[in-house]
PDB file of C-alpha atoms in Angstrom:
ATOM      1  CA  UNK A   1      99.941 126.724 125.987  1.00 82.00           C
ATOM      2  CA  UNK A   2      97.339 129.682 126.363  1.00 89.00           C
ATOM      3  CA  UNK A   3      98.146 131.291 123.372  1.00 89.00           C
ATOM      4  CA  UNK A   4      97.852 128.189 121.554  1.00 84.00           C
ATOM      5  CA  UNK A   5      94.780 127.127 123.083  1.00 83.00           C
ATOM      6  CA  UNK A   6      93.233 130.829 122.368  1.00 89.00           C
ATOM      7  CA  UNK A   7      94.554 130.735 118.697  1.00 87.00           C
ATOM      8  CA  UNK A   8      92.956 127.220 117.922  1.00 83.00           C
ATOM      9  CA  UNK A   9      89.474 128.014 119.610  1.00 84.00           C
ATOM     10  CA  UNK A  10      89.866 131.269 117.199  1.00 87.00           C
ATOM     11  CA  UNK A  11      90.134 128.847 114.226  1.00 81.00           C
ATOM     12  CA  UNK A  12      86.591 127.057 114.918  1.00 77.00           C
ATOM     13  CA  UNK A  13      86.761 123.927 112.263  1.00 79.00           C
ATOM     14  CA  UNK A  14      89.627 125.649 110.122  1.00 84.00           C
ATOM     15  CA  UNK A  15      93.232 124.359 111.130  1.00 87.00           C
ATOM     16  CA  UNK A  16      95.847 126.022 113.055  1.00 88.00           C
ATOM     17  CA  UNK A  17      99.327 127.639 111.064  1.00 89.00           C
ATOM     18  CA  UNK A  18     101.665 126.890 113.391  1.00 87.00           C
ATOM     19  CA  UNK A  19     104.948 129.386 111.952  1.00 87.00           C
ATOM     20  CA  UNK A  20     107.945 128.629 113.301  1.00 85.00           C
ATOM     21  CA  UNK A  21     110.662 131.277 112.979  1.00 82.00           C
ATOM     22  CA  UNK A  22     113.466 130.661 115.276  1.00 72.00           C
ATOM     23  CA  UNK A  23     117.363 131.021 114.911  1.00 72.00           C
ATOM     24  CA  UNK A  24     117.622 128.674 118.224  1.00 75.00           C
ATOM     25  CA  UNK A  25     118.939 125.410 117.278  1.00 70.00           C
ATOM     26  CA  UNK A  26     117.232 123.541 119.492  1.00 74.00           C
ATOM     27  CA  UNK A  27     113.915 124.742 118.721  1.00 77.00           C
ATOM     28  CA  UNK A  28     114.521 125.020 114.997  1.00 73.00           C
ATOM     29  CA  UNK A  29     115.573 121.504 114.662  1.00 75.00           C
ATOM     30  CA  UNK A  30     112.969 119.761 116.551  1.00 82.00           C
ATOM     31  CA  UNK A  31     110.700 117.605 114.466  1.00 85.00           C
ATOM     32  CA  UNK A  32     107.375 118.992 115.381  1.00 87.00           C
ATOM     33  CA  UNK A  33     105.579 117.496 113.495  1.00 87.00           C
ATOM     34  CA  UNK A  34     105.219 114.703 115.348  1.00 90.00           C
ATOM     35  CA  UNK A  35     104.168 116.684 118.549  1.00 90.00           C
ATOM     36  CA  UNK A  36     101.218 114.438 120.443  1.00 91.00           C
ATOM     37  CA  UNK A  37      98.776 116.641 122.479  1.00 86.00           C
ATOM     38  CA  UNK A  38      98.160 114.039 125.448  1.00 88.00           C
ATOM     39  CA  UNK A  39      94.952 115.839 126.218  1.00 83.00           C
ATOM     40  CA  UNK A  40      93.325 115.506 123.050  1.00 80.00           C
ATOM     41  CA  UNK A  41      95.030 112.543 122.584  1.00 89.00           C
ATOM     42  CA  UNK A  42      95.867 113.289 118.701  1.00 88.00           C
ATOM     43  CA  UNK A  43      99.042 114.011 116.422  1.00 92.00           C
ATOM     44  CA  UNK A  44      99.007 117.530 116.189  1.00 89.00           C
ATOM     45  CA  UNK A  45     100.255 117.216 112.205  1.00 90.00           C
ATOM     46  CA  UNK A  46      97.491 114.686 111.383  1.00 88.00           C
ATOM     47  CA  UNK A  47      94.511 116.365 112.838  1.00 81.00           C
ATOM     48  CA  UNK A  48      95.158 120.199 113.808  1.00 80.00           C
ATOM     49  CA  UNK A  49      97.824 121.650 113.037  1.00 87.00           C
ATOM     50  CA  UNK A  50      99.979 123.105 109.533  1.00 89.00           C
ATOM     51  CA  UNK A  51     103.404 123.012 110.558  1.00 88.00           C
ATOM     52  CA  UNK A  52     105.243 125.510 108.559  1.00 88.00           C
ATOM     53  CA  UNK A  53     108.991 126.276 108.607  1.00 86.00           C
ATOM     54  CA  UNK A  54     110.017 130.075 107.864  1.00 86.00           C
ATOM     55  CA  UNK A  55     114.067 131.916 107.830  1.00 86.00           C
ATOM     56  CA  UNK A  56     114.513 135.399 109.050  1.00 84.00           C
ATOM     57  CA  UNK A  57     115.242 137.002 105.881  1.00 87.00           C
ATOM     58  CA  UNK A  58     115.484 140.266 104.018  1.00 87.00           C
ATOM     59  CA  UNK A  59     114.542 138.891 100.470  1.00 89.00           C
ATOM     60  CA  UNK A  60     110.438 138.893  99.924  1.00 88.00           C
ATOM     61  CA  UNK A  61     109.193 135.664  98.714  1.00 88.00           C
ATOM     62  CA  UNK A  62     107.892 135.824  94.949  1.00 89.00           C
ATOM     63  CA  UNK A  63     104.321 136.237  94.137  1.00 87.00           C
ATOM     64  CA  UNK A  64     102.647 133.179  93.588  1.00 89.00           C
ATOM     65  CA  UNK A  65     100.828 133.329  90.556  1.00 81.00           C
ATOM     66  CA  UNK A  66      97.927 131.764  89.524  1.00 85.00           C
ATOM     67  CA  UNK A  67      98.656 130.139  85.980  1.00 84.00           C
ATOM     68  CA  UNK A  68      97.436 130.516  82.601  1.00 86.00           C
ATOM     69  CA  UNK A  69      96.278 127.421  81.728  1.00 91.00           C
ATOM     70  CA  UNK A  70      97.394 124.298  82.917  1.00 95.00           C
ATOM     71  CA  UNK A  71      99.648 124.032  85.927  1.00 96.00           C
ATOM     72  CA  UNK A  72     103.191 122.690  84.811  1.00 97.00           C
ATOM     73  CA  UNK A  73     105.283 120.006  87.049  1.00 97.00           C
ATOM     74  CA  UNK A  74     108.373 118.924  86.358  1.00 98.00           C
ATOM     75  CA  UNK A  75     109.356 115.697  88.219  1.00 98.00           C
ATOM     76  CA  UNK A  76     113.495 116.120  87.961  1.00 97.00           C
ATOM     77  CA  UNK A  77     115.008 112.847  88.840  1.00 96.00           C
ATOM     78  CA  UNK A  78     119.220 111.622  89.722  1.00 96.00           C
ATOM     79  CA  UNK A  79     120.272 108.438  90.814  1.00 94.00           C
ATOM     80  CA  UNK A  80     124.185 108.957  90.018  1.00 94.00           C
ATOM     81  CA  UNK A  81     126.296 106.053  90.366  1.00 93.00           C
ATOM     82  CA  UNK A  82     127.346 104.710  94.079  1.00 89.00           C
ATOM     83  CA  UNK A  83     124.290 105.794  96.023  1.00 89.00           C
ATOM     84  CA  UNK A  84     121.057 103.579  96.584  1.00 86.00           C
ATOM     85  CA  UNK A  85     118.777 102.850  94.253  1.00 89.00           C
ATOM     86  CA  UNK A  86     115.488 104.986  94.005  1.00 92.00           C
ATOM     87  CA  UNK A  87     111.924 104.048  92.775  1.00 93.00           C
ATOM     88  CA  UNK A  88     112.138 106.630  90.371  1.00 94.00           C
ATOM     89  CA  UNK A  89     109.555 105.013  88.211  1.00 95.00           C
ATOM     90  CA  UNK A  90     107.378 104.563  90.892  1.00 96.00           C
ATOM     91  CA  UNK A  91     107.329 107.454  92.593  1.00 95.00           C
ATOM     92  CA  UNK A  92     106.822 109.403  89.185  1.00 97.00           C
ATOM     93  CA  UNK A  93     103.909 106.796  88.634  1.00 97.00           C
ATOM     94  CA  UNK A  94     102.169 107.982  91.688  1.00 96.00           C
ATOM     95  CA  UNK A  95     102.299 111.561  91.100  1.00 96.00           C
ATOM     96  CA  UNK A  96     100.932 111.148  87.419  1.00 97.00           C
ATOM     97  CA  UNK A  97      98.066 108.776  89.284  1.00 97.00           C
ATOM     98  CA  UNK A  98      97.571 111.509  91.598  1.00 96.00           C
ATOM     99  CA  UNK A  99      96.914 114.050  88.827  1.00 97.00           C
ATOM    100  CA  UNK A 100      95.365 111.745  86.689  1.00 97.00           C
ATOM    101  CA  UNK A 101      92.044 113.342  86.166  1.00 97.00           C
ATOM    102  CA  UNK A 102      93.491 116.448  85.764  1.00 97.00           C
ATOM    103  CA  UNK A 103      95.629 116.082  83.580  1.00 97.00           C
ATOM    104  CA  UNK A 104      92.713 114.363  81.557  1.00 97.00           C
ATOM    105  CA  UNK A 105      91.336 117.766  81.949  1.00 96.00           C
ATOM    106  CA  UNK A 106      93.906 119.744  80.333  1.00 95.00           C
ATOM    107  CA  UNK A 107      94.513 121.218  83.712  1.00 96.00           C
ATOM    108  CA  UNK A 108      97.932 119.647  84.858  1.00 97.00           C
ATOM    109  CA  UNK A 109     100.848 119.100  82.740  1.00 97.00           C
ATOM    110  CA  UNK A 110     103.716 116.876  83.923  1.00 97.00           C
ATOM    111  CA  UNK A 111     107.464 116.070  82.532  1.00 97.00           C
ATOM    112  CA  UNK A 112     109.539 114.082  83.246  1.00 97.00           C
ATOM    113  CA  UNK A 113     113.261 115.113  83.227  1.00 97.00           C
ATOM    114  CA  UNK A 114     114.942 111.281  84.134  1.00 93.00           C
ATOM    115  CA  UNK A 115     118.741 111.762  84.513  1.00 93.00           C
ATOM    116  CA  UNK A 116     118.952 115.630  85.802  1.00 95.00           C
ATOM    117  CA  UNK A 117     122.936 117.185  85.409  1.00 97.00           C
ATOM    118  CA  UNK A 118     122.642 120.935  86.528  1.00 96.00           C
ATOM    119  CA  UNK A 119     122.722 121.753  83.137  1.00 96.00           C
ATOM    120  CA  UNK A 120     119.336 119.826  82.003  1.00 96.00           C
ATOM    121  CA  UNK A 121     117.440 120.828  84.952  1.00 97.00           C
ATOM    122  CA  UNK A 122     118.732 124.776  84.622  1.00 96.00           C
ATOM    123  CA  UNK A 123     117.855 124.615  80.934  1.00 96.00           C
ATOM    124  CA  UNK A 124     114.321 123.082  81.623  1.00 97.00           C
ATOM    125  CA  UNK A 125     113.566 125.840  84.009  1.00 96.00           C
ATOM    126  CA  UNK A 126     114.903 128.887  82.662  1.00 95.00           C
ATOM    127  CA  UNK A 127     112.270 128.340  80.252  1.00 94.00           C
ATOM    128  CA  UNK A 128     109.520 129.778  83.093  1.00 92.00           C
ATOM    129  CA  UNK A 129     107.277 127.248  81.690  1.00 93.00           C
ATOM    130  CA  UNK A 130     107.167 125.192  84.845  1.00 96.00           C
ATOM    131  CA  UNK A 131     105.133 126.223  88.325  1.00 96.00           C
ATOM    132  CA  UNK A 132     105.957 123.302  90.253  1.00 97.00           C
ATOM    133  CA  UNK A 133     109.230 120.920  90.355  1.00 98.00           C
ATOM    134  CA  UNK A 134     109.100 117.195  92.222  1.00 98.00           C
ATOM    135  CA  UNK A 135     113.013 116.255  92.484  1.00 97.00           C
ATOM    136  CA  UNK A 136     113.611 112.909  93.227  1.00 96.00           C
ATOM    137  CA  UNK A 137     117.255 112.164  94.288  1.00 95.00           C
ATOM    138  CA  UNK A 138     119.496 112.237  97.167  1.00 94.00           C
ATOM    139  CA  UNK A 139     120.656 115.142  99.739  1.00 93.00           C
ATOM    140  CA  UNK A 140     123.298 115.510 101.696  1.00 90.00           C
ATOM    141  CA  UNK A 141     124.837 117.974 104.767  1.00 87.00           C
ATOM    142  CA  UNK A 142     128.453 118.432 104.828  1.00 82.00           C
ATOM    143  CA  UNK A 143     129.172 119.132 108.721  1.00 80.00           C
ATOM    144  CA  UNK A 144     133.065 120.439 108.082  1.00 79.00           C
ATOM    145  CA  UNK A 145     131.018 122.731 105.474  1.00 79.00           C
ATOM    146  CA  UNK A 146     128.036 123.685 107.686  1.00 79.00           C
ATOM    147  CA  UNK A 147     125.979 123.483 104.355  1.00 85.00           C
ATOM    148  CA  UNK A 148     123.785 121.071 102.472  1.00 89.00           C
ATOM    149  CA  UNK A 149     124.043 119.593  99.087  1.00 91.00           C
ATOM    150  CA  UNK A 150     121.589 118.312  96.073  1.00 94.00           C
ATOM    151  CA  UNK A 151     122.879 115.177  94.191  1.00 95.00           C
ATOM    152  CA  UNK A 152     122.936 115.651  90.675  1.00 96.00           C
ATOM    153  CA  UNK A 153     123.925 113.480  88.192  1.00 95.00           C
ATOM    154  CA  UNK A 154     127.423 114.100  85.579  1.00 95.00           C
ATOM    155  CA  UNK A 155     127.342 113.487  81.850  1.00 94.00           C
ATOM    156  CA  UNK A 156     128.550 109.875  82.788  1.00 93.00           C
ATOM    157  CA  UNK A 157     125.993 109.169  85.068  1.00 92.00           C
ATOM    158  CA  UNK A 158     128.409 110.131  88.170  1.00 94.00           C
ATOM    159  CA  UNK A 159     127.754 112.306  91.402  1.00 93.00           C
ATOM    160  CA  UNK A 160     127.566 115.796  91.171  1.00 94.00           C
ATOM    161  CA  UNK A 161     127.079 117.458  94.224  1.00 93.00           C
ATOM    162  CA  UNK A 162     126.027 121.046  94.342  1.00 94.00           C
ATOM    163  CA  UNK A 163     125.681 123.154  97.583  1.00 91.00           C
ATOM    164  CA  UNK A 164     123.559 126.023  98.367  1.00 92.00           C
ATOM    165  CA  UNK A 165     124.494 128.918  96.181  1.00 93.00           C
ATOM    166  CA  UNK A 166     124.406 126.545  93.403  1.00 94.00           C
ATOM    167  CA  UNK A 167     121.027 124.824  93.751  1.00 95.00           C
ATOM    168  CA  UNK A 168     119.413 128.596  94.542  1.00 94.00           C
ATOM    169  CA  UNK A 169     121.083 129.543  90.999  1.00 95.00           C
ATOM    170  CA  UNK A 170     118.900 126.631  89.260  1.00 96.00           C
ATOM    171  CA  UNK A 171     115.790 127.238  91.535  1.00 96.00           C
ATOM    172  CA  UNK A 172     115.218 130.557  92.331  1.00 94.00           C
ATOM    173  CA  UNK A 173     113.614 133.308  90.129  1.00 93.00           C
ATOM    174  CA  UNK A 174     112.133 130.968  87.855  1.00 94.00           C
ATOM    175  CA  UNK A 175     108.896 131.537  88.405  1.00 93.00           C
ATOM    176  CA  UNK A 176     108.286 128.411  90.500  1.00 96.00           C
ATOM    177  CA  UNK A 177     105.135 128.121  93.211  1.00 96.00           C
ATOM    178  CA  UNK A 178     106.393 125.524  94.981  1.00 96.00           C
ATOM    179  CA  UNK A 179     109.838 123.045  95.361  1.00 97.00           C
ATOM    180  CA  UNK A 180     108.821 119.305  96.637  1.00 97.00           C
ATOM    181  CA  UNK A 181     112.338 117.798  97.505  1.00 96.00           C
ATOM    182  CA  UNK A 182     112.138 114.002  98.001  1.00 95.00           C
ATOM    183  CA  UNK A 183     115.691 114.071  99.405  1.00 94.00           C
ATOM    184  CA  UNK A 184     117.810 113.200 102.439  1.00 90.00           C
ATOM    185  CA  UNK A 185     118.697 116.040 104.907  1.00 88.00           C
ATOM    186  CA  UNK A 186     117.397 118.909 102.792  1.00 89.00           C
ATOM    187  CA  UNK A 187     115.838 120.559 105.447  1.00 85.00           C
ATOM    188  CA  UNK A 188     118.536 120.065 108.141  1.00 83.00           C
ATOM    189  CA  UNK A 189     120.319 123.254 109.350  1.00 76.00           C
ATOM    190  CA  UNK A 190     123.718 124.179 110.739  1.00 64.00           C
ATOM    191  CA  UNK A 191     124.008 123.939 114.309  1.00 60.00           C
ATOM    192  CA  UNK A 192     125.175 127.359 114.864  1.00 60.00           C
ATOM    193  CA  UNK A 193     123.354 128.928 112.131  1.00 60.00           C
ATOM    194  CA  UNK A 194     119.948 126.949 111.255  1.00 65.00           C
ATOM    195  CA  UNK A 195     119.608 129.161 108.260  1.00 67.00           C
ATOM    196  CA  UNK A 196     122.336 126.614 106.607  1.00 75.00           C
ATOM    197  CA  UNK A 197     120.496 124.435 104.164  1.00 86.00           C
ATOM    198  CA  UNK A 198     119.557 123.489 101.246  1.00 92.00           C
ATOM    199  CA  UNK A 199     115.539 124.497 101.944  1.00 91.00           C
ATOM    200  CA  UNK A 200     116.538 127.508 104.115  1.00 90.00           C
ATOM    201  CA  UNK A 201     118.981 128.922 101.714  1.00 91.00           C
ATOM    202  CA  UNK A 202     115.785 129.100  99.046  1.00 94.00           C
ATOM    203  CA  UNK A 203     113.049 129.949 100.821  1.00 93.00           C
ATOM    204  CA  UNK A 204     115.537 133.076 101.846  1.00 91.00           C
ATOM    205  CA  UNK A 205     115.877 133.714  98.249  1.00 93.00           C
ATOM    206  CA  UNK A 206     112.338 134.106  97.674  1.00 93.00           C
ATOM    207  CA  UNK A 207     110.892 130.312  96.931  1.00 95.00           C
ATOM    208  CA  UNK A 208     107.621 131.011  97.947  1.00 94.00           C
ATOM    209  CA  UNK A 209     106.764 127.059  99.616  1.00 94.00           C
ATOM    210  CA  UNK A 210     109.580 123.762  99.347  1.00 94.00           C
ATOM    211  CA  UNK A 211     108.686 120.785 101.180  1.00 94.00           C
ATOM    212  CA  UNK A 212     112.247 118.654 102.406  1.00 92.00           C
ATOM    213  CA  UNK A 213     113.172 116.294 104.662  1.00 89.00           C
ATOM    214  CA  UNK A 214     114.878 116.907 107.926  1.00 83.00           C
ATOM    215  CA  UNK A 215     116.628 113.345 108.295  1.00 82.00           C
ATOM    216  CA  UNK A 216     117.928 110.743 106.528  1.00 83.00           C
ATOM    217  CA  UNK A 217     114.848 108.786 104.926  1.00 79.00           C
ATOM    218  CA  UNK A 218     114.305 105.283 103.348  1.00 75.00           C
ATOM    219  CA  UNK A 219     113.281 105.280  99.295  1.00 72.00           C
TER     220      UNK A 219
END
C-alpha cells in the first residue's frame, strides 16, 4: 500500500500503470479491475488506475509502428452454427460510429471480414495491410486441455475451434498493433500455469497489446 501510494503521488494528474506479472494463480486470475479503494471511495479502473496484464516471456514484443497513412482495422466476425447469436451488425456499427470522423478524414480504414474460417482471416492478414483487428465471436477454455480456443467458422457455416498454437499462427507476426477480442474466456489462464490462454499465448509471441475477456460475457 506504500509503494502504491508513493507511485501514484509520483504520477501528479497522469494515471497509474498498474503491471501485473505474476505466475501465482490466485493473483493472476483476480479481476482487478474492479478493485474499490474505500478511502478514496472510487473504482480504481474508472478513475486511477491502467490495469495491464503482462506473461513472463523470452520473445520481445514487436515494434509498434506508427503507420503510413491511414490506420487499417479489420473487424473479423464468426457466429458458427449452435452457439448464441451475436450483434454482429451492431457491434461493427458502433466501431465505424466511433471512427466516423476519421475515417471521413482519410485517417482510419475499416473492413469488414463477416463469416471468418481460419483461412479468410489468415489470408486477410498475411497481407500486412492491417494494424488493428476487432474479432467478434465466441471463446472458449478447454479444462481437460488446460488451453483456450477461438471459434471460427467452417466452409458450411459450422464450428471450428482452434487452440493456441493455431490462433498465434493467424495473429502473430503480421504486423498488428493491437488484438481487441470480443470473446468469452480469452483471457482466462490454466490453473497451474496462468500462461495458458488464448491472450497469454500471443502476447508471449510478441503481440504488442490484445484486450480479452476473463469470463464468460453476455453479447
Amino acid at each position: 500500500r506504500r509503494l502504491y501510494d508513493e507511485a501514484r503521488t509520483r504520477q501528479h494528474q497522469r494515471r497509474l500503470d498498474l503491471v501485473l506479472t505474476s505466475m501465482i494463480p490466485w493473483i493472476s486470475e483476480k479481476p482487478w479491475e474492479f478493485a474499490y479503494d474505500t478511502g478514496r471511495r472510487s473504482f480504481l479502473a474508472t478513475e486511477d488506475i491502467h490495469f495491464v496484464r503482462n506473461v513472463l516471456t523470452n520473445v520481445p514484443a514487436d515494434t509498434v509502428a506508427r503507420p503510413e497513412g491511414a490506420l487499417r482495422i479489420l473487424a473479423a466476425a464468426a457466429q458458427p452454427v449452435g452457439f448464441g447469436r451475436l450483434s454482429v451488425d451492431q457491434e461493427v456499427e458502433v466501431i465505424r460510429r466511433g471512427f466516423a470522423t476519421l475515417i471521413a478524414e482519410g485517417l482510419v480504414e475499416l473492413d469488414v471480414l463477416p463469416r471468418a474460417t481460419p483461412g479468410r482471416i489468415h489470408d486477410y492478414l498475411s497481407t500486412g495491410r492491417y494494424h488493428v483487428v476487432h474479432f467478434i465471436g465466441h471463446g472458449v477454455y478447454d479444462d481437460s486441455r488446460g488451453e483456450g480456443c477461438l471459434v471460427f467458422e467452417n466452409e458450411r457455416g459450422g464450428e471450428y475451434p482452434l487452440g493456441e498454437r493455431a490462433v498465434r499462427e493467424i495473429f502473430c507476426k503480421r504486423g498488428l498493433s493491437l488484438v481487441f477480442l470480443n470473446a468469452c474466456e480469452t483471457g482466462r489462464g490454466g490453473g497451474a500455469d496462468f500462461n495458458k490462454g488464448v491472450a497469454q499465448s500471443l502476447v508471449a509471441h510478441g503481440l504488442p497489446a490484445l484486450v480479452a475477456n476473463q469470463y464468460s460475457v453476455l453479447d
